[in-house]
Backbone as ProteinMPNN parsed JSONL, in Angstrom:
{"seq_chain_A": "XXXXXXXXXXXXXXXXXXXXXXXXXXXXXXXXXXXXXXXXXXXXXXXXXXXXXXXXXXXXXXXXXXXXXXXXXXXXXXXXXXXXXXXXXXXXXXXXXXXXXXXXXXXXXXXXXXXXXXXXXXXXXXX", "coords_chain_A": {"N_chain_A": [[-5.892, 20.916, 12.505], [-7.647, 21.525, 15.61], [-7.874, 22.348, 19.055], [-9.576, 20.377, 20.23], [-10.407, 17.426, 21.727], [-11.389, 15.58, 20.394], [-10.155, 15.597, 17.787], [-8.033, 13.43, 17.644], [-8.679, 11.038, 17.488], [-10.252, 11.757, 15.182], [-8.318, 11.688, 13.284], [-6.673, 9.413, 13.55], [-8.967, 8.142, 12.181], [-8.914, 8.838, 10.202], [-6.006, 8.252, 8.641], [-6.292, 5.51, 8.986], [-8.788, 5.562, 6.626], [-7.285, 6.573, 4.445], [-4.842, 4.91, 3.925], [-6.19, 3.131, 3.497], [-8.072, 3.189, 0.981], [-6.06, 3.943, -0.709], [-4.577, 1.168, -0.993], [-7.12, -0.474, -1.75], [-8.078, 1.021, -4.209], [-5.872, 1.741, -5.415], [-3.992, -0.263, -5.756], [-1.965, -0.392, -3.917], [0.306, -2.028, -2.078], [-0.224, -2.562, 1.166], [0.04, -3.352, 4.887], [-1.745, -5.391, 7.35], [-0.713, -4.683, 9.827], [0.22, -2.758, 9.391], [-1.621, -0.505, 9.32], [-2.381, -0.102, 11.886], [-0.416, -0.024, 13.236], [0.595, 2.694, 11.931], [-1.558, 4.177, 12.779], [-1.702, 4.38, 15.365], [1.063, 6.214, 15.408], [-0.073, 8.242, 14.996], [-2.061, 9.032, 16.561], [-0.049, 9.425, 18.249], [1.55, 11.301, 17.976], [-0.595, 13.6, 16.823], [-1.498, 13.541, 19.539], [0.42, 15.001, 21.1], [1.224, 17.219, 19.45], [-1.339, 18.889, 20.408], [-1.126, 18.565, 23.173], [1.356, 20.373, 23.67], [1.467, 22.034, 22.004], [0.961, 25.928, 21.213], [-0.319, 26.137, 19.053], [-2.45, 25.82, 15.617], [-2.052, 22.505, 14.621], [-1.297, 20.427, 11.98], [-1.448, 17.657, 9.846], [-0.12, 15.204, 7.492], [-0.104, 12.795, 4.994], [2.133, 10.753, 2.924], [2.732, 8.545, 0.251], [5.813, 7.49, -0.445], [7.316, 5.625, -2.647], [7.756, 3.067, -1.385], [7.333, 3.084, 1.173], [5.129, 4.946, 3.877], [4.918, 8.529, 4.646], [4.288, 9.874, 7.558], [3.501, 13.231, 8.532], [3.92, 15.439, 10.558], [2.773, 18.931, 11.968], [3.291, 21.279, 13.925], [3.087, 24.388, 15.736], [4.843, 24.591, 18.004], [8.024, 25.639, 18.778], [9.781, 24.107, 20.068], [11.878, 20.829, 20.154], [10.594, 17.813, 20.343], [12.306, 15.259, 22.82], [13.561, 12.51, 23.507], [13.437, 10.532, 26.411], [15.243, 8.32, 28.51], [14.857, 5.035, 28.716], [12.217, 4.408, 30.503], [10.079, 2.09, 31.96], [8.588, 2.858, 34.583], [8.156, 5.273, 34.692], [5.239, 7.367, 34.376], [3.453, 8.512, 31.714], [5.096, 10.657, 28.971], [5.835, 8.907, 26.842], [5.648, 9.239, 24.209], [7.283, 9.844, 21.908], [8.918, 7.72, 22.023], [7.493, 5.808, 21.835], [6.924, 5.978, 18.934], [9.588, 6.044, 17.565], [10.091, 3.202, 18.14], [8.078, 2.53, 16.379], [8.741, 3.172, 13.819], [10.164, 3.413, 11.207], [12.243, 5.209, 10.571], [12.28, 8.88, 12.159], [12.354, 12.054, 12.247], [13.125, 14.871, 13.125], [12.297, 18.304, 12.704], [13.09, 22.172, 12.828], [10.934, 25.019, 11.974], [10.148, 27.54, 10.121], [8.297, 28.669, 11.761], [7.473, 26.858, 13.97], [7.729, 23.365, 14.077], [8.149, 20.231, 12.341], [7.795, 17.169, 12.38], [8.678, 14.203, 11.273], [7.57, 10.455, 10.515], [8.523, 7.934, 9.099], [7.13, 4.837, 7.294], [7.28, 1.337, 6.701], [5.364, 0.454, 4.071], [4.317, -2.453, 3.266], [6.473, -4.684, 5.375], [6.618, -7.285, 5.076], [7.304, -7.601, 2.064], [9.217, -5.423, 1.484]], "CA_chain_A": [[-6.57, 20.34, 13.652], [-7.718, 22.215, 16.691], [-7.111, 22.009, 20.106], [-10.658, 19.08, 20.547], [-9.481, 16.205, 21.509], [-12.156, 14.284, 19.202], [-9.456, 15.341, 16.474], [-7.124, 12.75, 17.75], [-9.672, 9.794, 17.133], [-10.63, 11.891, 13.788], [-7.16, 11.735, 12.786], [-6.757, 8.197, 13.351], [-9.907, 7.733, 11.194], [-9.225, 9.478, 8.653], [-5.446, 7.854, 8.76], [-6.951, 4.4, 8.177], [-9.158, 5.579, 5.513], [-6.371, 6.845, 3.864], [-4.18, 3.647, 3.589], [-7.639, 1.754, 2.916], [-8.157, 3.961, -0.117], [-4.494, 3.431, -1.261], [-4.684, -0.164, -0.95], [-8.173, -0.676, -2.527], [-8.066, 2.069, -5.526], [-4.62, 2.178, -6.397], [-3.529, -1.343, -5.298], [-0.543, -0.385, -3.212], [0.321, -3.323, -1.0], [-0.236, -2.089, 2.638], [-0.061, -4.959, 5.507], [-3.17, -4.808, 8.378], [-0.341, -4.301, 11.279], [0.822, -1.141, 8.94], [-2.625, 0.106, 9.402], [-2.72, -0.129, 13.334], [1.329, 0.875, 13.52], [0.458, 4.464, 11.585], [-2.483, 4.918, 13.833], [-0.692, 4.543, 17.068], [2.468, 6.983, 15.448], [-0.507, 9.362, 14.219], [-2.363, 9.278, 17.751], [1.026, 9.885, 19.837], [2.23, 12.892, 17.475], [-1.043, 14.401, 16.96], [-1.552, 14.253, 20.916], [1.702, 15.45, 21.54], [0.829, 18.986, 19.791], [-2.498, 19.07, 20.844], [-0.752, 19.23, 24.436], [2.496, 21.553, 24.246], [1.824, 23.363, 20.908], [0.013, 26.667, 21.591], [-1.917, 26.757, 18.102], [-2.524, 24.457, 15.221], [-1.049, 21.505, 13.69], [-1.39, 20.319, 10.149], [-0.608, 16.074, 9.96], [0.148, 15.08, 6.24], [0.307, 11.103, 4.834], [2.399, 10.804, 1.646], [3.195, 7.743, 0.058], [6.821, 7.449, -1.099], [7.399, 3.909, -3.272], [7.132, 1.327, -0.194], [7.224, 4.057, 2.056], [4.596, 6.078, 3.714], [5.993, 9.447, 5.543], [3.809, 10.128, 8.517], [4.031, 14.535, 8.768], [2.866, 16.31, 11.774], [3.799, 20.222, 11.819], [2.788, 22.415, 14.771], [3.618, 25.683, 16.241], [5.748, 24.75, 19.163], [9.212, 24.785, 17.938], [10.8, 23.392, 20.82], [11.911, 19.658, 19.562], [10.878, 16.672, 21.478], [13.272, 15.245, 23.632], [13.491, 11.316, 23.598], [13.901, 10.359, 27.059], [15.393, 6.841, 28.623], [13.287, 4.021, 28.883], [11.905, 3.715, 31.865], [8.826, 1.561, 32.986], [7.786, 3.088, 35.681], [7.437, 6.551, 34.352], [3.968, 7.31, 33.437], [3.884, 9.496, 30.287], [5.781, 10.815, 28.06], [6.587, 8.041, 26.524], [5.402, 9.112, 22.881], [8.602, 9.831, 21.299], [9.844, 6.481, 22.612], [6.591, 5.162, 20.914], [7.211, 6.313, 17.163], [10.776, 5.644, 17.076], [9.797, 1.966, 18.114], [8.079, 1.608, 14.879], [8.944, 3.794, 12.552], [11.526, 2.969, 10.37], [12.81, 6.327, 11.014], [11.986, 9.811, 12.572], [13.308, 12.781, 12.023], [12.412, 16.518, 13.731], [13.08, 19.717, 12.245], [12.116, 23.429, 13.199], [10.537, 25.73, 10.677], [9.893, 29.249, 10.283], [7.353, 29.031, 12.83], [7.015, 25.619, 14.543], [8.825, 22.183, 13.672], [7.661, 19.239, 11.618], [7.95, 15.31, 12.867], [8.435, 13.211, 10.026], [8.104, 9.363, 10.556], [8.789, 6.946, 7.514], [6.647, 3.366, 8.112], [6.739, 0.129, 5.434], [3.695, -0.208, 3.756], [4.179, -3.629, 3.682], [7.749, -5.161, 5.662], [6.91, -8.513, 4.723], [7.413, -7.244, 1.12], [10.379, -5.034, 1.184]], "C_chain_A": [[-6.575, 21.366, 14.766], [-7.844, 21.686, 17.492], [-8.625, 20.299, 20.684], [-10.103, 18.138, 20.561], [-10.514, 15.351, 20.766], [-11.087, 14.616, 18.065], [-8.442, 14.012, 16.381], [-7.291, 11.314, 17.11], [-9.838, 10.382, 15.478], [-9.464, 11.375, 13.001], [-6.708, 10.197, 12.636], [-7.566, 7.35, 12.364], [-9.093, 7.63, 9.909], [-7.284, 8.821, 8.083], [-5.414, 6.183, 7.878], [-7.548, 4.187, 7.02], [-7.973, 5.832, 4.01], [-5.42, 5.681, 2.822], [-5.402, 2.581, 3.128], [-7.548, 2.184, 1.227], [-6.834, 3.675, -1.308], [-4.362, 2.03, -1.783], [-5.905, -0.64, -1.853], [-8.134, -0.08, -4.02], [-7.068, 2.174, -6.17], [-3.578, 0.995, -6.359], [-1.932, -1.312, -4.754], [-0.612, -1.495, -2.115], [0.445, -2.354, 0.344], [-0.598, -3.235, 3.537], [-1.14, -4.114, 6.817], [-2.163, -4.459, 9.179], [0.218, -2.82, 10.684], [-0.088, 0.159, 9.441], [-2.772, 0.425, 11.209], [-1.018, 0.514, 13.606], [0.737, 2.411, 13.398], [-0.355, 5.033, 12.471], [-2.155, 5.096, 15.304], [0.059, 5.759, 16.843], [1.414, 8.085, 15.457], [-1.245, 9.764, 15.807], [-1.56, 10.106, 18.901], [1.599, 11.164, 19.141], [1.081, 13.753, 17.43], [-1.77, 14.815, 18.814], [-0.367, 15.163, 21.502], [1.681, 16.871, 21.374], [0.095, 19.165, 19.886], [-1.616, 19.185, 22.628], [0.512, 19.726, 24.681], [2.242, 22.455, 23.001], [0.65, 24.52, 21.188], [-1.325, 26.952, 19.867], [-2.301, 25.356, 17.049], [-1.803, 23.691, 14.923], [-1.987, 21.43, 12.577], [-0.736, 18.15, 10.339], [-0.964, 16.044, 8.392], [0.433, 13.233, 6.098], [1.046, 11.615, 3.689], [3.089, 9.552, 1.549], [4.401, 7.983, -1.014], [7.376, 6.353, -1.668], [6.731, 3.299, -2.216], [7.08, 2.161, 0.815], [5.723, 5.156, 2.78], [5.139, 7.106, 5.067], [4.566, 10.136, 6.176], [4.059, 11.643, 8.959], [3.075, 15.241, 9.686], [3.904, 17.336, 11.826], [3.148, 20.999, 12.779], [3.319, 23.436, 14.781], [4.512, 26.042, 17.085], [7.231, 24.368, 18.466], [9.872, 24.287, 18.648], [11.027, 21.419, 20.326], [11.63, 18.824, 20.667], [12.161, 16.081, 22.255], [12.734, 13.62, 24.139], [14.441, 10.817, 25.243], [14.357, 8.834, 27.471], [14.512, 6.339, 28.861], [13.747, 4.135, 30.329], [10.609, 2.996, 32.426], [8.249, 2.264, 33.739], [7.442, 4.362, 35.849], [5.865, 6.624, 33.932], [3.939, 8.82, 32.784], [4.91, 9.829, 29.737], [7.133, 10.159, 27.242], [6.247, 8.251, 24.645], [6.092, 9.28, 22.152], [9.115, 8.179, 21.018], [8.868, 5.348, 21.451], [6.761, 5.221, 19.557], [8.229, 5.828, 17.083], [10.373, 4.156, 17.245], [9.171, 1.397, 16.678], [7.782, 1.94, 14.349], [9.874, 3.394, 11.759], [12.569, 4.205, 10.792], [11.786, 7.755, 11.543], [12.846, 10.785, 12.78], [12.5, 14.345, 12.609], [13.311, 17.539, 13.224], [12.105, 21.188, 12.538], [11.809, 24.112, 11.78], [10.574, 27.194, 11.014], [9.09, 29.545, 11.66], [6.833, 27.621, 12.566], [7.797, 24.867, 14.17], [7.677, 20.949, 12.98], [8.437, 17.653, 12.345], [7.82, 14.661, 11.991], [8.741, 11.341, 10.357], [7.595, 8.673, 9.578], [8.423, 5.375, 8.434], [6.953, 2.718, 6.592], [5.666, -0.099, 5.234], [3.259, -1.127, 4.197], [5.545, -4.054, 3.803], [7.702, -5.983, 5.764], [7.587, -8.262, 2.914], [8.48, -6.566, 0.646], [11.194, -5.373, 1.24]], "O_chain_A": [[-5.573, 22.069, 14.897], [-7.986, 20.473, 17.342], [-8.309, 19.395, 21.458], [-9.331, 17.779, 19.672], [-10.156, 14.182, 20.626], [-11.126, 13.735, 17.206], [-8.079, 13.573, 15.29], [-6.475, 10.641, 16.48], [-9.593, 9.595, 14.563], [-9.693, 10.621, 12.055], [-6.383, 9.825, 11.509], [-7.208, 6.298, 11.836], [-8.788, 6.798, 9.055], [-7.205, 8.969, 6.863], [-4.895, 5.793, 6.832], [-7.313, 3.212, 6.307], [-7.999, 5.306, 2.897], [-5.314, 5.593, 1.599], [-5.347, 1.5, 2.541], [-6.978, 1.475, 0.399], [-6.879, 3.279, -2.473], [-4.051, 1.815, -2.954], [-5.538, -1.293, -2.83], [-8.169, -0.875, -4.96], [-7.06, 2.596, -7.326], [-2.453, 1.155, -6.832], [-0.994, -2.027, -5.107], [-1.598, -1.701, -1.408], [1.273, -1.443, 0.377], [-1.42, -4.063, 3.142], [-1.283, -2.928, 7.114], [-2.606, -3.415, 9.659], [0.58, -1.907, 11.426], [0.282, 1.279, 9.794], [-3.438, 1.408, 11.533], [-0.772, 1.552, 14.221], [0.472, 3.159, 14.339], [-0.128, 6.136, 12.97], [-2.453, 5.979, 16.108], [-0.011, 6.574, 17.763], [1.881, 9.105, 15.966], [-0.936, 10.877, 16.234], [-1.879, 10.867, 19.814], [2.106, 12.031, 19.853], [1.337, 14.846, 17.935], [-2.295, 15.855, 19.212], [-0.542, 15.986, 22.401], [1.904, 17.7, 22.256], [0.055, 20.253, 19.311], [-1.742, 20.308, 23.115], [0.936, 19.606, 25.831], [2.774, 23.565, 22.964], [-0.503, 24.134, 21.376], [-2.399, 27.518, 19.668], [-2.42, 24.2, 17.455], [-0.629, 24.062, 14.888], [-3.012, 22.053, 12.302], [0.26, 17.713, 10.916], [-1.912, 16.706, 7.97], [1.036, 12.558, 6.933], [0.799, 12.764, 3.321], [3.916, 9.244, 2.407], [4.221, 8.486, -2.123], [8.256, 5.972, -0.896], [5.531, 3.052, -2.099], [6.461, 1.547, 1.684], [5.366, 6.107, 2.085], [5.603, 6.702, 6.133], [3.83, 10.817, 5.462], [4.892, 11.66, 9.865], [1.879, 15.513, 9.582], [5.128, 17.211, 11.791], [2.158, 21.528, 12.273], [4.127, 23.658, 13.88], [5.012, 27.161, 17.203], [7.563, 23.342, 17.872], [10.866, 23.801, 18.109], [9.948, 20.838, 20.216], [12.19, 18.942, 21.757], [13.152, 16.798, 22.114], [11.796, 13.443, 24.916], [15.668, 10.744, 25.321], [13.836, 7.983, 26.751], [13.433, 6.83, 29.192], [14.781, 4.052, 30.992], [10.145, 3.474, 33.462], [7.042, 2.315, 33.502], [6.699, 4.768, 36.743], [5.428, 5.82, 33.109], [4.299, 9.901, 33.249], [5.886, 9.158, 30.071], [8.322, 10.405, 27.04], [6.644, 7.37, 23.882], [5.64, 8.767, 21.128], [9.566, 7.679, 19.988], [9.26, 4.505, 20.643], [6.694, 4.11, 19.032], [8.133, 4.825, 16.375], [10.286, 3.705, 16.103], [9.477, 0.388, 16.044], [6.685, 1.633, 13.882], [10.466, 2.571, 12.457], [13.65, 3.956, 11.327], [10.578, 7.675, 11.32], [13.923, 10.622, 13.354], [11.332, 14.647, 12.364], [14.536, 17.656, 13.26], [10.88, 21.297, 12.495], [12.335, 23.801, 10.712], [10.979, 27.777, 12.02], [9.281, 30.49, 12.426], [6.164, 27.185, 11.629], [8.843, 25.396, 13.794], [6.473, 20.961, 13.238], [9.607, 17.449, 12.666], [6.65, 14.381, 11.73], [9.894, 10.917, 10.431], [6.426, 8.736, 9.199], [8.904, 4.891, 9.458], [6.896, 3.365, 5.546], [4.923, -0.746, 5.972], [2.364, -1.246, 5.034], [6.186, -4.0, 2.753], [8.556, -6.388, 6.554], [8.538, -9.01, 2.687], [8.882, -6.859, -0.479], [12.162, -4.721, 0.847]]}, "name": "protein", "num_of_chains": 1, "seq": "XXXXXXXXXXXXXXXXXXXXXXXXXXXXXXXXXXXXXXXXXXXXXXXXXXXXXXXXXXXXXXXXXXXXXXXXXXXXXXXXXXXXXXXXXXXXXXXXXXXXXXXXXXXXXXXXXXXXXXXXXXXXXXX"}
């Protein structure tokens, strides 16, 4: 993805299609609020290095059993930094956002840049 912010919306698309595709073709159970969860986590991570990483990212779906693992990998290796809640901040609340409903999230640096991995329930009426 490059720095356009129409990728953010693409990414969301193409997000949805994803889990549609899954669900339709390969009959993996996926629940509709799974579909609107991932697109929120996939919105707030791929804005996130679209505004501190200086080059590209890369976002990855992979379904793991009941699992799917949400992978965004930029260039900036500095790690987010989950700050306290506060209301009355405005921004940078997207950290705060994923962990809310991910099952988990996990950040790690790389050779060059860091990866954001968050793990959602397909379907958590089901597991």
């Amino acid at each position: 993805m490059d720095g356009d912010g129409s990728r953010i919306a693409q990414a969301r698309h193409l997000a949805a299609a994803f889990l549609t595709k899954v669900r339709d073709r390969y009959g993996v159970p996926v629940a509709a609020a799974t579909v609107e969860i991932v697109q929120l986590i996939v919105s707030e991570l791929v804005t996130n290095a679209r505004k501190y990483a200086p080059g590209p990212a890369l976002l990855q779906l992979r379904i793991t059993g009941a699992v799917l693992q949400v992978e965004l990998w930029d260039s900036n290796p500095v790690a987010p930094a989950a700050k306290a809640p506060d209301p009355t901040r405005v921004g940078q609340h997207g950290l705060e956002i994923v962990a809310a409903f991910a099952r988990t999230v996990t950040v790690e640096q790389t050779a060059v840049g860091k990866r954001i991995t968050a793990d959602v329930l397909l379907a958590p009426d089901t597991a």
